[in-house]
mmCIF file of C-alpha atoms and ligand atoms in Angstrom:
data_model
loop_
_atom_site.group_PDB
_atom_site.id
_atom_site.type_symbol
_atom_site.label_atom_id
_atom_site.label_comp_id
_atom_site.label_asym_id
_atom_site.label_seq_id
_atom_site.Cartn_x
_atom_site.Cartn_y
_atom_site.Cartn_z
ATOM 1 C CA UNK A 17 24.277 11.185 3.996
ATOM 2 C CA UNK A 18 20.643 11.495 4.996
ATOM 3 C CA UNK A 19 18.332 13.388 2.765
ATOM 4 C CA UNK A 20 17.838 16.913 4.090
ATOM 5 C CA UNK A 21 14.756 17.433 6.257
ATOM 6 C CA UNK A 22 12.132 19.322 4.285
ATOM 7 C CA UNK A 23 8.772 20.963 4.728
ATOM 8 C CA UNK A 24 5.627 19.714 2.983
ATOM 9 C CA UNK A 25 3.193 22.236 1.541
ATOM 10 C CA UNK A 26 -0.323 21.531 0.297
ATOM 11 C CA UNK A 27 -1.691 24.303 -1.908
ATOM 12 C CA UNK A 28 -5.431 24.110 -2.513
ATOM 13 C CA UNK A 29 -5.244 20.361 -3.013
ATOM 14 C CA UNK A 30 -8.454 18.633 -4.117
ATOM 15 C CA UNK A 31 -9.105 15.104 -5.287
ATOM 16 C CA UNK A 32 -12.253 13.921 -6.982
ATOM 17 C CA UNK A 33 -12.286 10.224 -7.847
ATOM 18 C CA UNK A 34 -13.968 9.179 -11.090
ATOM 19 C CA UNK A 35 -17.668 8.890 -10.348
ATOM 20 C CA UNK A 36 -17.080 9.785 -6.713
ATOM 21 C CA UNK A 37 -17.460 12.672 -4.345
ATOM 22 C CA UNK A 38 -14.651 15.016 -3.365
ATOM 23 C CA UNK A 39 -12.307 12.897 -1.249
ATOM 24 C CA UNK A 40 -10.056 15.912 -0.575
ATOM 25 C CA UNK A 41 -11.528 19.374 -0.719
ATOM 26 C CA UNK A 42 -9.217 22.391 -1.093
ATOM 27 C CA UNK A 43 -6.651 21.549 1.548
ATOM 28 C CA UNK A 44 -3.959 24.160 2.145
ATOM 29 C CA UNK A 45 -1.399 23.738 4.873
ATOM 30 C CA UNK A 46 2.285 23.671 5.614
ATOM 31 C CA UNK A 47 4.027 20.938 7.567
ATOM 32 C CA UNK A 48 7.216 22.436 8.984
ATOM 33 C CA UNK A 49 10.541 20.702 8.325
ATOM 34 C CA UNK A 50 11.425 18.436 11.217
ATOM 35 C CA UNK A 51 7.926 18.320 12.678
ATOM 36 C CA UNK A 52 5.853 15.277 13.593
ATOM 37 C CA UNK A 53 2.278 15.798 12.434
ATOM 38 C CA UNK A 54 -0.674 13.475 13.005
ATOM 39 C CA UNK A 55 -3.604 13.460 10.604
ATOM 40 C CA UNK A 56 -6.699 12.179 12.388
ATOM 41 C CA UNK A 57 -10.243 11.572 11.214
ATOM 42 C CA UNK A 58 -12.993 9.051 10.710
ATOM 43 C CA UNK A 59 -12.771 6.374 8.046
ATOM 44 C CA UNK A 60 -13.474 7.890 4.635
ATOM 45 C CA UNK A 61 -12.552 11.437 5.638
ATOM 46 C CA UNK A 62 -9.782 11.605 3.020
ATOM 47 C CA UNK A 63 -6.640 11.025 5.095
ATOM 48 C CA UNK A 64 -5.052 8.367 2.874
ATOM 49 C CA UNK A 65 -5.900 10.251 -0.294
ATOM 50 C CA UNK A 66 -4.267 13.417 1.012
ATOM 51 C CA UNK A 67 -1.170 11.532 2.189
ATOM 52 C CA UNK A 68 -0.738 9.769 -1.156
ATOM 53 C CA UNK A 69 -0.649 13.071 -3.046
ATOM 54 C CA UNK A 70 2.750 13.625 -1.386
ATOM 55 C CA UNK A 71 4.462 10.578 -2.925
ATOM 56 C CA UNK A 72 2.300 10.729 -6.051
ATOM 57 C CA UNK A 73 0.482 7.474 -5.542
ATOM 58 C CA UNK A 74 -2.453 9.805 -6.205
ATOM 59 C CA UNK A 75 -2.396 12.876 -8.449
ATOM 60 C CA UNK A 76 -4.575 15.740 -7.176
ATOM 61 C CA UNK A 77 -7.464 16.881 -9.390
ATOM 62 C CA UNK A 78 -6.483 20.452 -8.525
ATOM 63 C CA UNK A 79 -3.806 22.216 -6.521
ATOM 64 C CA UNK A 80 -0.260 21.110 -5.859
ATOM 65 C CA UNK A 81 2.045 19.598 -3.264
ATOM 66 C CA UNK A 82 5.558 20.858 -2.619
ATOM 67 C CA UNK A 83 8.416 19.311 -0.679
ATOM 68 C CA UNK A 84 10.983 21.816 0.503
ATOM 69 C CA UNK A 85 9.332 24.335 -1.826
ATOM 70 C CA UNK A 86 9.743 22.106 -4.907
ATOM 71 C CA UNK A 87 6.607 20.775 -6.614
ATOM 72 C CA UNK A 88 6.435 16.972 -6.402
ATOM 73 C CA UNK A 89 5.197 16.762 -9.995
ATOM 74 C CA UNK A 90 8.552 18.161 -11.114
ATOM 75 C CA UNK A 91 10.273 14.857 -10.356
ATOM 76 C CA UNK A 92 9.821 11.309 -11.708
ATOM 77 C CA UNK A 93 7.698 9.321 -9.214
ATOM 78 C CA UNK A 94 10.294 6.574 -8.672
ATOM 79 C CA UNK A 95 13.002 9.113 -7.806
ATOM 80 C CA UNK A 96 10.629 11.107 -5.634
ATOM 81 C CA UNK A 97 9.630 7.969 -3.699
ATOM 82 C CA UNK A 98 13.246 7.115 -3.006
ATOM 83 C CA UNK A 99 13.403 10.290 -0.915
ATOM 84 C CA UNK A 100 10.158 9.556 0.928
ATOM 85 C CA UNK A 101 9.663 6.702 3.383
ATOM 86 C CA UNK A 102 6.197 5.178 3.228
ATOM 87 C CA UNK A 103 4.705 2.758 5.746
ATOM 88 C CA UNK A 104 1.142 1.482 5.603
ATOM 89 C CA UNK A 105 -1.036 -0.937 7.504
ATOM 90 C CA UNK A 106 -0.445 -4.257 5.798
ATOM 91 C CA UNK A 107 3.084 -3.395 5.015
ATOM 92 C CA UNK A 108 3.306 -5.532 1.899
ATOM 93 C CA UNK A 109 6.532 -7.398 2.515
ATOM 94 C CA UNK A 110 7.360 -9.711 -0.371
ATOM 95 C CA UNK A 111 6.538 -13.192 0.978
ATOM 96 C CA UNK A 112 9.153 -15.006 -1.118
ATOM 97 C CA UNK A 113 12.015 -12.770 0.057
ATOM 98 C CA UNK A 114 13.599 -12.880 3.495
ATOM 99 C CA UNK A 115 13.621 -9.894 5.838
ATOM 100 C CA UNK A 116 17.039 -8.680 4.733
ATOM 101 C CA UNK A 117 16.078 -8.807 1.057
ATOM 102 C CA UNK A 118 12.835 -6.995 1.789
ATOM 103 C CA UNK A 119 14.667 -4.223 3.625
ATOM 104 C CA UNK A 120 17.294 -3.918 0.894
ATOM 105 C CA UNK A 121 14.882 -3.701 -2.015
ATOM 106 C CA UNK A 122 15.031 0.102 -2.289
ATOM 107 C CA UNK A 123 18.799 0.048 -1.955
ATOM 108 C CA UNK A 124 19.072 -2.491 -4.798
ATOM 109 C CA UNK A 125 16.837 -0.350 -7.008
ATOM 110 C CA UNK A 126 19.071 2.617 -6.195
ATOM 111 C CA UNK A 127 22.051 0.589 -7.422
ATOM 112 C CA UNK A 128 23.674 -0.272 -4.102
ATOM 113 C CA UNK A 129 25.509 -3.598 -4.450
ATOM 114 C CA UNK A 130 26.465 -4.535 -0.933
ATOM 115 C CA UNK A 131 23.483 -3.859 1.297
ATOM 116 C CA UNK A 132 24.300 -6.317 4.104
ATOM 117 C CA UNK A 133 25.944 -3.804 6.430
ATOM 118 C CA UNK A 134 23.162 -1.322 5.879
ATOM 119 C CA UNK A 135 20.514 -4.008 6.536
ATOM 120 C CA UNK A 136 22.193 -4.829 9.878
ATOM 121 C CA UNK A 137 22.235 -1.135 10.746
ATOM 122 C CA UNK A 138 18.554 -0.772 9.857
ATOM 123 C CA UNK A 139 17.539 -3.822 11.899
ATOM 124 C CA UNK A 140 19.338 -2.303 14.895
ATOM 125 C CA UNK A 141 17.600 1.004 14.247
ATOM 126 C CA UNK A 142 14.160 -0.605 14.551
ATOM 127 C CA UNK A 143 15.338 -2.754 17.478
ATOM 128 C CA UNK A 144 15.209 -6.141 15.761
ATOM 129 C CA UNK A 145 17.828 -8.864 16.262
ATOM 130 C CA UNK A 146 20.362 -9.124 13.393
ATOM 131 C CA UNK A 147 19.588 -12.809 12.799
ATOM 132 C CA UNK A 148 16.061 -11.850 11.714
ATOM 133 C CA UNK A 149 17.585 -10.813 8.368
ATOM 134 C CA UNK A 150 17.423 -14.451 7.239
ATOM 135 C CA UNK A 151 13.821 -15.018 8.382
ATOM 136 C CA UNK A 152 10.864 -15.116 6.017
ATOM 137 C CA UNK A 153 8.089 -12.541 6.624
ATOM 138 C CA UNK A 154 5.457 -15.163 7.535
ATOM 139 C CA UNK A 155 7.650 -16.228 10.466
ATOM 140 C CA UNK A 156 7.400 -12.790 12.100
ATOM 141 C CA UNK A 157 4.888 -11.349 14.547
ATOM 142 C CA UNK A 158 2.714 -8.442 13.404
ATOM 143 C CA UNK A 159 4.812 -5.965 15.357
ATOM 144 C CA UNK A 160 8.075 -7.334 13.932
ATOM 145 C CA UNK A 161 6.646 -7.125 10.427
ATOM 146 C CA UNK A 162 5.773 -3.458 10.913
ATOM 147 C CA UNK A 163 9.290 -2.801 12.229
ATOM 148 C CA UNK A 164 10.687 -4.404 9.060
ATOM 149 C CA UNK A 165 8.383 -2.120 7.089
ATOM 150 C CA UNK A 166 9.797 0.896 8.897
ATOM 151 C CA UNK A 167 13.369 -0.318 8.293
ATOM 152 C CA UNK A 168 12.619 -0.709 4.588
ATOM 153 C CA UNK A 169 11.042 2.760 4.460
ATOM 154 C CA UNK A 170 14.155 4.294 6.023
ATOM 155 C CA UNK A 171 16.687 2.321 3.973
ATOM 156 C CA UNK A 172 17.403 5.056 1.445
ATOM 157 C CA UNK A 173 17.733 7.662 4.245
ATOM 158 C CA UNK A 174 14.662 9.709 3.372
ATOM 159 C CA UNK A 175 14.101 13.101 4.974
ATOM 160 C CA UNK A 176 10.353 12.569 4.987
ATOM 161 C CA UNK A 177 8.392 9.687 6.482
ATOM 162 C CA UNK A 178 4.732 9.084 5.608
ATOM 163 C CA UNK A 179 2.799 6.563 7.674
ATOM 164 C CA UNK A 180 -0.763 5.452 6.981
ATOM 165 C CA UNK A 181 -2.294 3.671 9.983
ATOM 166 C CA UNK A 182 0.981 1.782 10.464
ATOM 167 C CA UNK A 183 -0.106 0.307 13.794
ATOM 168 C CA UNK A 184 -3.658 -0.495 12.730
ATOM 169 C CA UNK A 185 -3.512 -4.263 13.013
ATOM 170 C CA UNK A 186 -1.439 -4.437 16.184
ATOM 171 C CA UNK A 187 -2.377 -5.143 19.796
ATOM 172 C CA UNK A 188 -2.293 -2.082 22.123
ATOM 173 C CA UNK A 189 0.989 -2.943 23.865
ATOM 174 C CA UNK A 190 2.884 -3.580 20.614
ATOM 175 C CA UNK A 191 1.274 -0.483 19.175
ATOM 176 C CA UNK A 192 2.413 1.690 22.058
ATOM 177 C CA UNK A 193 5.970 0.344 21.850
ATOM 178 C CA UNK A 194 6.171 0.907 18.109
ATOM 179 C CA UNK A 195 4.742 4.422 18.441
ATOM 180 C CA UNK A 196 7.470 5.361 20.893
ATOM 181 C CA UNK A 197 10.130 3.753 18.699
ATOM 182 C CA UNK A 198 8.946 5.778 15.688
ATOM 183 C CA UNK A 199 8.949 8.994 17.675
ATOM 184 C CA UNK A 200 12.544 8.268 18.758
ATOM 185 C CA UNK A 201 13.577 7.496 15.161
ATOM 186 C CA UNK A 202 11.951 10.718 14.010
ATOM 187 C CA UNK A 203 14.141 12.705 16.405
ATOM 188 C CA UNK A 204 17.289 10.707 15.829
ATOM 189 C CA UNK A 205 17.108 10.874 12.032
ATOM 190 C CA UNK A 206 15.829 14.435 11.852
ATOM 191 C CA UNK A 207 12.776 13.410 9.851
ATOM 192 C CA UNK A 208 9.655 15.271 8.894
ATOM 193 C CA UNK A 209 6.913 12.783 9.747
ATOM 194 C CA UNK A 210 3.227 12.660 8.804
ATOM 195 C CA UNK A 211 1.283 9.947 10.627
ATOM 196 C CA UNK A 212 -2.264 9.064 9.591
ATOM 197 C CA UNK A 213 -4.281 7.491 12.398
ATOM 198 C CA UNK A 214 -7.895 7.216 13.473
ATOM 199 C CA UNK A 215 -6.766 7.120 17.107
ATOM 200 C CA UNK A 216 -6.894 10.574 18.700
ATOM 201 C CA UNK A 217 -5.112 9.459 21.878
ATOM 202 C CA UNK A 218 -2.208 8.127 19.798
ATOM 203 C CA UNK A 219 -2.102 11.367 17.796
ATOM 204 C CA UNK A 220 -2.061 13.539 20.936
ATOM 205 C CA UNK A 221 0.630 11.459 22.618
ATOM 206 C CA UNK A 222 2.983 11.203 19.612
ATOM 207 C CA UNK A 223 2.654 14.327 17.491
ATOM 208 C CA UNK A 224 3.766 17.961 17.777
ATOM 209 C CA UNK A 225 0.707 19.003 15.833
ATOM 210 C CA UNK A 226 -2.619 17.319 15.176
ATOM 211 C CA UNK A 227 -4.741 17.913 12.086
ATOM 212 C CA UNK A 228 -8.334 16.724 12.119
ATOM 213 C CA UNK A 229 -9.898 15.828 8.795
ATOM 214 C CA UNK A 230 -13.623 15.485 8.026
ATOM 215 C CA UNK A 231 -15.268 15.138 4.615
ATOM 216 C CA UNK A 232 -12.074 16.046 2.771
ATOM 217 C CA UNK A 233 -11.303 19.175 4.762
ATOM 218 C CA UNK A 234 -9.006 20.068 7.641
ATOM 219 C CA UNK A 235 -11.442 21.059 10.373
ATOM 220 C CA UNK A 236 -9.025 21.440 13.287
ATOM 221 C CA UNK A 237 -5.306 22.128 13.545
ATOM 222 C CA UNK A 238 -3.284 22.621 16.679
ATOM 223 C CA UNK A 239 -0.666 21.402 19.123
ATOM 224 C CA UNK A 240 -1.876 18.622 21.452
ATOM 225 C CA UNK A 241 -2.196 21.024 24.406
ATOM 226 C CA UNK A 242 -4.296 23.364 22.264
ATOM 227 C CA UNK A 243 -6.639 20.546 21.285
ATOM 228 C CA UNK A 244 -6.914 19.415 24.880
ATOM 229 C CA UNK A 245 -7.724 22.935 26.052
ATOM 230 C CA UNK A 246 -10.749 22.996 23.734
ATOM 231 C CA UNK A 247 -9.332 25.769 21.520
ATOM 232 C CA UNK A 248 -9.397 23.719 18.322
ATOM 233 C CA UNK A 249 -13.173 23.616 17.919
ATOM 234 C CA UNK A 250 -16.022 21.113 18.078
ATOM 235 C CA UNK A 251 -14.630 18.528 15.626
ATOM 236 C CA UNK A 252 -11.488 18.117 17.729
ATOM 237 C CA UNK A 253 -13.492 18.200 20.964
ATOM 238 C CA UNK A 254 -15.703 15.336 19.783
ATOM 239 C CA UNK A 255 -12.686 13.137 19.004
ATOM 240 C CA UNK A 256 -10.937 13.989 22.274
ATOM 241 C CA UNK A 257 -14.051 13.257 24.348
ATOM 242 C CA UNK A 258 -13.618 9.485 23.906
ATOM 243 C CA UNK A 259 -10.055 8.976 25.233
ATOM 244 C CA UNK A 260 -10.639 11.654 27.863
ATOM 245 C CA UNK A 261 -13.692 9.821 29.195
ATOM 246 C CA UNK A 262 -11.755 6.522 29.172
ATOM 247 C CA UNK A 263 -8.875 8.097 31.099
ATOM 248 C CA UNK A 264 -11.339 9.545 33.614
ATOM 249 C CA UNK A 265 -13.036 6.185 34.186
ATOM 250 C CA UNK A 266 -9.701 4.401 34.598
ATOM 251 C CA UNK A 267 -8.533 7.006 37.110
ATOM 252 C CA UNK A 268 -11.827 6.567 38.955
ATOM 253 C CA UNK A 269 -11.333 2.802 39.168
ATOM 254 C CA UNK A 270 -7.881 3.353 40.641
ATOM 255 C CA UNK A 271 -9.058 5.491 43.555
HETATM 256 P P1 ADP B 19 -9.510 7.641 4.836
HETATM 257 O O1 ADP B 19 -8.089 7.275 4.587
HETATM 258 O O2 ADP B 19 -9.667 8.828 5.720
HETATM 259 O O3 ADP B 19 -10.313 6.479 5.340
HETATM 260 P P2 ADP B 19 -9.729 7.776 1.942
HETATM 261 O O4 ADP B 19 -8.777 8.836 1.494
HETATM 262 O O5 ADP B 19 -9.300 6.375 1.790
HETATM 263 O O6 ADP B 19 -10.171 8.085 3.455
HETATM 264 O O7 ADP B 19 -11.098 7.954 1.170
HETATM 265 C C1 ADP B 19 -11.777 9.187 1.078
HETATM 266 C C2 ADP B 19 -12.999 9.023 0.200
HETATM 267 O O8 ADP B 19 -12.617 8.713 -1.114
HETATM 268 C C3 ADP B 19 -13.931 7.892 0.656
HETATM 269 O O9 ADP B 19 -15.248 8.303 0.431
HETATM 270 C C4 ADP B 19 -13.538 6.751 -0.249
HETATM 271 O O10 ADP B 19 -14.620 5.877 -0.457
HETATM 272 C C5 ADP B 19 -13.164 7.475 -1.534
HETATM 273 N N1 ADP B 19 -12.134 6.748 -2.297
HETATM 274 C C6 ADP B 19 -10.904 6.381 -1.840
HETATM 275 N N2 ADP B 19 -10.200 5.759 -2.805
HETATM 276 C C7 ADP B 19 -10.997 5.718 -3.896
HETATM 277 C C8 ADP B 19 -10.828 5.212 -5.230
HETATM 278 N N3 ADP B 19 -9.682 4.628 -5.630
HETATM 279 N N4 ADP B 19 -11.858 5.367 -6.080
HETATM 280 C C9 ADP B 19 -13.012 5.971 -5.712
HETATM 281 N N5 ADP B 19 -13.233 6.471 -4.480
HETATM 282 C C10 ADP B 19 -12.234 6.357 -3.568
HETATM 283 MG MG1 MG B 20 -7.093 5.473 4.969
#
């Protein structure tokens, strides 16, 4: 059975790195169960740090994170992470293991003996051919590798999916296809999804809600139509101006 879909709550979360500035500065917000939220902002604004407080790759300096109302620090990190899918840019597939073994790694750790059927199911889920199970990661395209990463993240049927610039290294066409595939998986599996991206157009097109982060704080928060209508404030407006101008110029070229 899939893990139940749960909300994510940040309560006054701050993170100060040793010898560094405040990477995350008093963030409080609730991500509703079942929603698809994009976290957008310039490089260094604190997106990855905030995301990693959810699966405890980073412990906040102050405040707390709750999943479904339960504090994440109440559970051992390895058990917590089994319930949370995590996909990041250079997905970190083990180079000496084939695709099937990479996908099954979480299942093995969870004590599942016969993962072959589940691996086939997961490959189908991310729209990869079943025979890819026997391939080594270095014989895959970038887009295929990211799909394997998504399959691995979903192997233990998490209710929550965290993605940190998962499409960062991909060409625009592959990126668009994978974005749509993730959105479909989100709906089909009833996930709560948090997607970190620096691409405002991608955020607006994929998410139900867009959070804008700057210097460790959430400076805008709204549904895509709210951001586009200019109601979310100057920080959001500045990020939207770029894709909007590009869309305008393309439309102009067409006429
Ligand atoms: P983003 O994901 O938005 O690019 P990060 O969360 O990676 O931002 O980083 C936020 C800030 O924290 C940056 O100023 C970055 O240099 C700093 N930072 C990130 N990780 C560390 C670390 N391990 N040690 C010290 N400073 C860090
Ligand atoms: Mg980052």
